[in-house]
Amino acid sequence: MSEGSMLAGKVAVVTGAGGGIGREIALAMALEGAAVVINDVGASLSGEGGSATPAEQTRAIIVQRGGRAAISTDSVAEWESAQRIVQCALDSFGRIDIVVNNAGILRDVIFHKMSAEDWLAVIGVHLNGSFFVSRAAAGHFRRQGSGAYVHMTSTSGLVGNFGQANYAAAKLGIVGLSKSIALDMQRFGVRSNCIAPFAWSRMTSSIPADTPEQQARLAKLQQMTPDKNAPLAVCLAADAAHDITGQVFGARMNELYLFSQSRMIRSIHRSDGWTPAAIAAHALPAFRPSLMPLDRSGDAFSWDPA
Ligand code: NAI
């Protein structure tokens, strides 16, 4: 192992580490000295099937570089199996210091055609899974008086996207989960932050490329390799970020972002109270200059990744 030692002595669980962004985070954490539990069910993009091969491939790279890694093929999406993922860290390496909630699936469907199954499957892996794995580690973090969570959110939730009601709701839910963990566990020295990553991976391969404009955007996305997200995840998990918690960051190629979080931006008061008609006549026009545009992620990120 060369690289640094920012995570020396620490044990990390990285969910969905059999490919894409999760694999790169696992590799980067191992290079910084962490022992890593590579959790991945090896599912298809939509969450079907399962295989240990992707996780084994990640482990092979870490071991070949002289690092330490264990494999967990349990799903994040159930309480019991999430407990086993954290237990794998304790059984393999005797402790747990870092949880990276990265596992995910996609079931993109326009809202009026989205089935209950599409909704539940995506909420199950992203939102429930992030809660289950975080919760399974929480008692250990509390007892040892330290721990760091890094959760993958998405600009699909922070900004918006077509056909992703299930995914956007889950990803914005994860932001609320992270902030709540940050508040509730600050007293135990535990931190929780989100990253909105950008990467060309199988998860972005569903982005439509029918028009020349869409094809041009896709060509840009393909330059964004998943490893570009890993340094931020490593840093947020390290003691170097000891006073950073409850934040939402982003990474896109060589750009890093700090995202805002919702606060009141205008207020209006009427001493005799409001009627629906008064709101229409007075409040809505007052708010109108500050209304948020109905934009999508690509509108907010209107320049080429640098
Ligand atoms: P990916 O599809 O390459 O990797 C996700 C991994 O999660 C897969 O290896 C899959 O087998 C695993 N997985 C699925 N269900 C699981 C379960 N129940 N238990 C354990 N593992 C499971 O996706 P990618 O692109 O690397 O995304 C990683 C994370 O980053 C996801 O949370 C995604 O929502 C988020 N993200 C990705 C963006 C991108 O541009 N690729 C943009 C915004 C967010």
PDB file of C-alpha atoms and ligand atoms in Angstrom, residues 15-23 39-45 47 54 73-77 85 101-106 124-126 152-156 167 171 174 195-204 221 224 226 229, ligand 1:
ATOM      1  CA  THR A  15     -22.546  -0.600   0.557  1.00  0.00           C
ATOM      2  CA  GLY A  16     -22.927  -1.179  -3.163  1.00  0.00           C
ATOM      3  CA  ALA A  17     -19.126  -1.467  -3.407  1.00  0.00           C
ATOM      4  CA  GLY A  18     -19.166  -4.117  -6.134  1.00  0.00           C
ATOM      5  CA  GLY A  19     -19.051  -1.499  -8.893  1.00  0.00           C
ATOM      6  CA  GLY A  20     -19.385   2.128  -9.882  1.00  0.00           C
ATOM      7  CA  ILE A  21     -18.887   4.814  -7.245  1.00  0.00           C
ATOM      8  CA  GLY A  22     -18.992   2.415  -4.287  1.00  0.00           C
ATOM      9  CA  ARG A  23     -16.087   0.349  -5.626  1.00  0.00           C
ATOM     10  CA  ASN A  39     -21.096  -4.963   0.661  1.00  0.00           C
ATOM     11  CA  ASP A  40     -22.944  -5.707  -2.557  1.00  0.00           C
ATOM     12  CA  VAL A  41     -25.761  -8.023  -3.542  1.00  0.00           C
ATOM     13  CA  GLY A  42     -24.577  -7.913  -7.151  1.00  0.00           C
ATOM     14  CA  ALA A  43     -28.025  -6.969  -8.431  1.00  0.00           C
ATOM     15  CA  SER A  44     -29.060  -5.670 -11.826  1.00  0.00           C
ATOM     16  CA  LEU A  45     -29.608  -1.930 -12.158  1.00  0.00           C
ATOM     17  CA  GLY A  47     -32.502  -4.535  -8.344  1.00  0.00           C
ATOM     18  CA  PRO A  54     -18.736  -7.810  -8.265  1.00  0.00           C
ATOM     19  CA  THR A  73     -23.458 -10.012   0.051  1.00  0.00           C
ATOM     20  CA  ASP A  74     -26.396  -9.179   2.315  1.00  0.00           C
ATOM     21  CA  SER A  75     -29.002  -6.693   1.144  1.00  0.00           C
ATOM     22  CA  VAL A  76     -29.183  -3.259   2.754  1.00  0.00           C
ATOM     23  CA  ALA A  77     -32.943  -3.279   2.221  1.00  0.00           C
ATOM     24  CA  ILE A  85     -23.503  -6.247   7.122  1.00  0.00           C
ATOM     25  CA  ASN A 101     -24.511   4.301   2.269  1.00  0.00           C
ATOM     26  CA  ASN A 102     -24.022   4.002  -1.466  1.00  0.00           C
ATOM     27  CA  ALA A 103     -26.044   0.949  -2.605  1.00  0.00           C
ATOM     28  CA  GLY A 104     -28.761   1.822  -5.045  1.00  0.00           C
ATOM     29  CA  ILE A 105     -31.109   0.788  -7.813  1.00  0.00           C
ATOM     30  CA  LEU A 106     -33.149   2.657 -10.400  1.00  0.00           C
ATOM     31  CA  GLY A 124     -36.509   0.076   0.015  1.00  0.00           C
ATOM     32  CA  VAL A 125     -32.891   0.080  -1.159  1.00  0.00           C
ATOM     33  CA  HIS A 126     -32.032   3.785  -0.918  1.00  0.00           C
ATOM     34  CA  MET A 152     -25.026   9.240  -1.336  1.00  0.00           C
ATOM     35  CA  THR A 153     -27.825  11.616  -2.238  1.00  0.00           C
ATOM     36  CA  SER A 154     -28.490  12.942  -5.750  1.00  0.00           C
ATOM     37  CA  THR A 155     -29.221  16.157  -7.573  1.00  0.00           C
ATOM     38  CA  SER A 156     -32.285  14.256  -8.838  1.00  0.00           C
ATOM     39  CA  TYR A 167     -35.595   7.977  -6.583  1.00  0.00           C
ATOM     40  CA  LYS A 171     -32.588  10.719  -2.152  1.00  0.00           C
ATOM     41  CA  ILE A 174     -31.635  10.518   2.797  1.00  0.00           C
ATOM     42  CA  ILE A 195     -22.538  13.598  -1.131  1.00  0.00           C
ATOM     43  CA  ALA A 196     -24.394  14.198  -4.377  1.00  0.00           C
ATOM     44  CA  PRO A 197     -22.040  12.354  -6.724  1.00  0.00           C
ATOM     45  CA  PHE A 198     -21.722  12.557 -10.485  1.00  0.00           C
ATOM     46  CA  ALA A 199     -20.359   9.639 -12.446  1.00  0.00           C
ATOM     47  CA  TRP A 200     -20.739   7.843 -15.678  1.00  0.00           C
ATOM     48  CA  SER A 201     -21.859   4.429 -14.490  1.00  0.00           C
ATOM     49  CA  ARG A 202     -24.549   1.936 -15.372  1.00  0.00           C
ATOM     50  CA  MET A 203     -26.876   4.111 -13.259  1.00  0.00           C
ATOM     51  CA  THR A 204     -26.517   6.999 -15.702  1.00  0.00           C
ATOM     52  CA  LEU A 221     -21.195  12.755 -18.595  1.00  0.00           C
ATOM     53  CA  MET A 224     -16.889  11.765 -15.369  1.00  0.00           C
ATOM     54  CA  PRO A 226     -16.706   7.236 -10.721  1.00  0.00           C
ATOM     55  CA  ASN A 229     -16.178  11.072  -6.087  1.00  0.00           C
TER      56      ASN A 229
HETATM   57  P1  NAI B   1     -24.193   1.225  -9.585  1.00  0.00           P
HETATM   58  O1  NAI B   1     -25.468   0.650 -10.068  1.00  0.00           O
HETATM   59  O2  NAI B   1     -22.970   1.124 -10.446  1.00  0.00           O
HETATM   60  O3  NAI B   1     -23.831   0.641  -8.154  1.00  0.00           O
HETATM   61  C1  NAI B   1     -24.810   0.403  -7.179  1.00  0.00           C
HETATM   62  C2  NAI B   1     -24.471  -0.893  -6.493  1.00  0.00           C
HETATM   63  O4  NAI B   1     -25.423  -1.137  -5.447  1.00  0.00           O
HETATM   64  C3  NAI B   1     -24.516  -2.108  -7.426  1.00  0.00           C
HETATM   65  O5  NAI B   1     -23.271  -2.765  -7.419  1.00  0.00           O
HETATM   66  C4  NAI B   1     -25.638  -2.972  -6.848  1.00  0.00           C
HETATM   67  O6  NAI B   1     -25.402  -4.372  -6.967  1.00  0.00           O
HETATM   68  C5  NAI B   1     -25.658  -2.521  -5.404  1.00  0.00           C
HETATM   69  N1  NAI B   1     -26.943  -2.806  -4.745  1.00  0.00           N
HETATM   70  C6  NAI B   1     -28.196  -2.670  -5.277  1.00  0.00           C
HETATM   71  N2  NAI B   1     -29.134  -3.047  -4.404  1.00  0.00           N
HETATM   72  C7  NAI B   1     -28.462  -3.420  -3.264  1.00  0.00           C
HETATM   73  C8  NAI B   1     -28.885  -3.916  -2.006  1.00  0.00           C
HETATM   74  N3  NAI B   1     -30.197  -4.088  -1.726  1.00  0.00           N
HETATM   75  N4  NAI B   1     -27.947  -4.209  -1.080  1.00  0.00           N
HETATM   76  C9  NAI B   1     -26.613  -4.038  -1.351  1.00  0.00           C
HETATM   77  N5  NAI B   1     -26.174  -3.602  -2.544  1.00  0.00           N
HETATM   78  C10 NAI B   1     -27.073  -3.285  -3.489  1.00  0.00           C
HETATM   79  O7  NAI B   1     -24.502   2.788  -9.247  1.00  0.00           O
HETATM   80  P2  NAI B   1     -23.555   4.066  -9.068  1.00  0.00           P
HETATM   81  O8  NAI B   1     -23.757   4.968 -10.218  1.00  0.00           O
HETATM   82  O9  NAI B   1     -22.180   3.683  -8.695  1.00  0.00           O
HETATM   83  O10 NAI B   1     -24.287   4.798  -7.840  1.00  0.00           O
HETATM   84  C11 NAI B   1     -23.843   4.694  -6.507  1.00  0.00           C
HETATM   85  C12 NAI B   1     -24.672   5.621  -5.630  1.00  0.00           C
HETATM   86  O11 NAI B   1     -24.526   6.972  -6.077  1.00  0.00           O
HETATM   87  C13 NAI B   1     -26.166   5.320  -5.655  1.00  0.00           C
HETATM   88  O12 NAI B   1     -26.698   5.548  -4.371  1.00  0.00           O
HETATM   89  C14 NAI B   1     -26.709   6.349  -6.619  1.00  0.00           C
HETATM   90  O13 NAI B   1     -28.058   6.627  -6.390  1.00  0.00           O
HETATM   91  C15 NAI B   1     -25.808   7.529  -6.335  1.00  0.00           C
HETATM   92  N6  NAI B   1     -25.740   8.480  -7.426  1.00  0.00           N
HETATM   93  C16 NAI B   1     -25.100   8.179  -8.602  1.00  0.00           C
HETATM   94  C17 NAI B   1     -25.006   9.123  -9.597  1.00  0.00           C
HETATM   95  C18 NAI B   1     -24.259   8.862 -10.839  1.00  0.00           C
HETATM   96  O14 NAI B   1     -24.054   9.829 -11.605  1.00  0.00           O
HETATM   97  N7  NAI B   1     -23.827   7.655 -11.127  1.00  0.00           N
HETATM   98  C19 NAI B   1     -25.647  10.444  -9.482  1.00  0.00           C
HETATM   99  C20 NAI B   1     -26.296  10.658  -8.222  1.00  0.00           C
HETATM  100  C21 NAI B   1     -26.326   9.705  -7.250  1.00  0.00           C
END
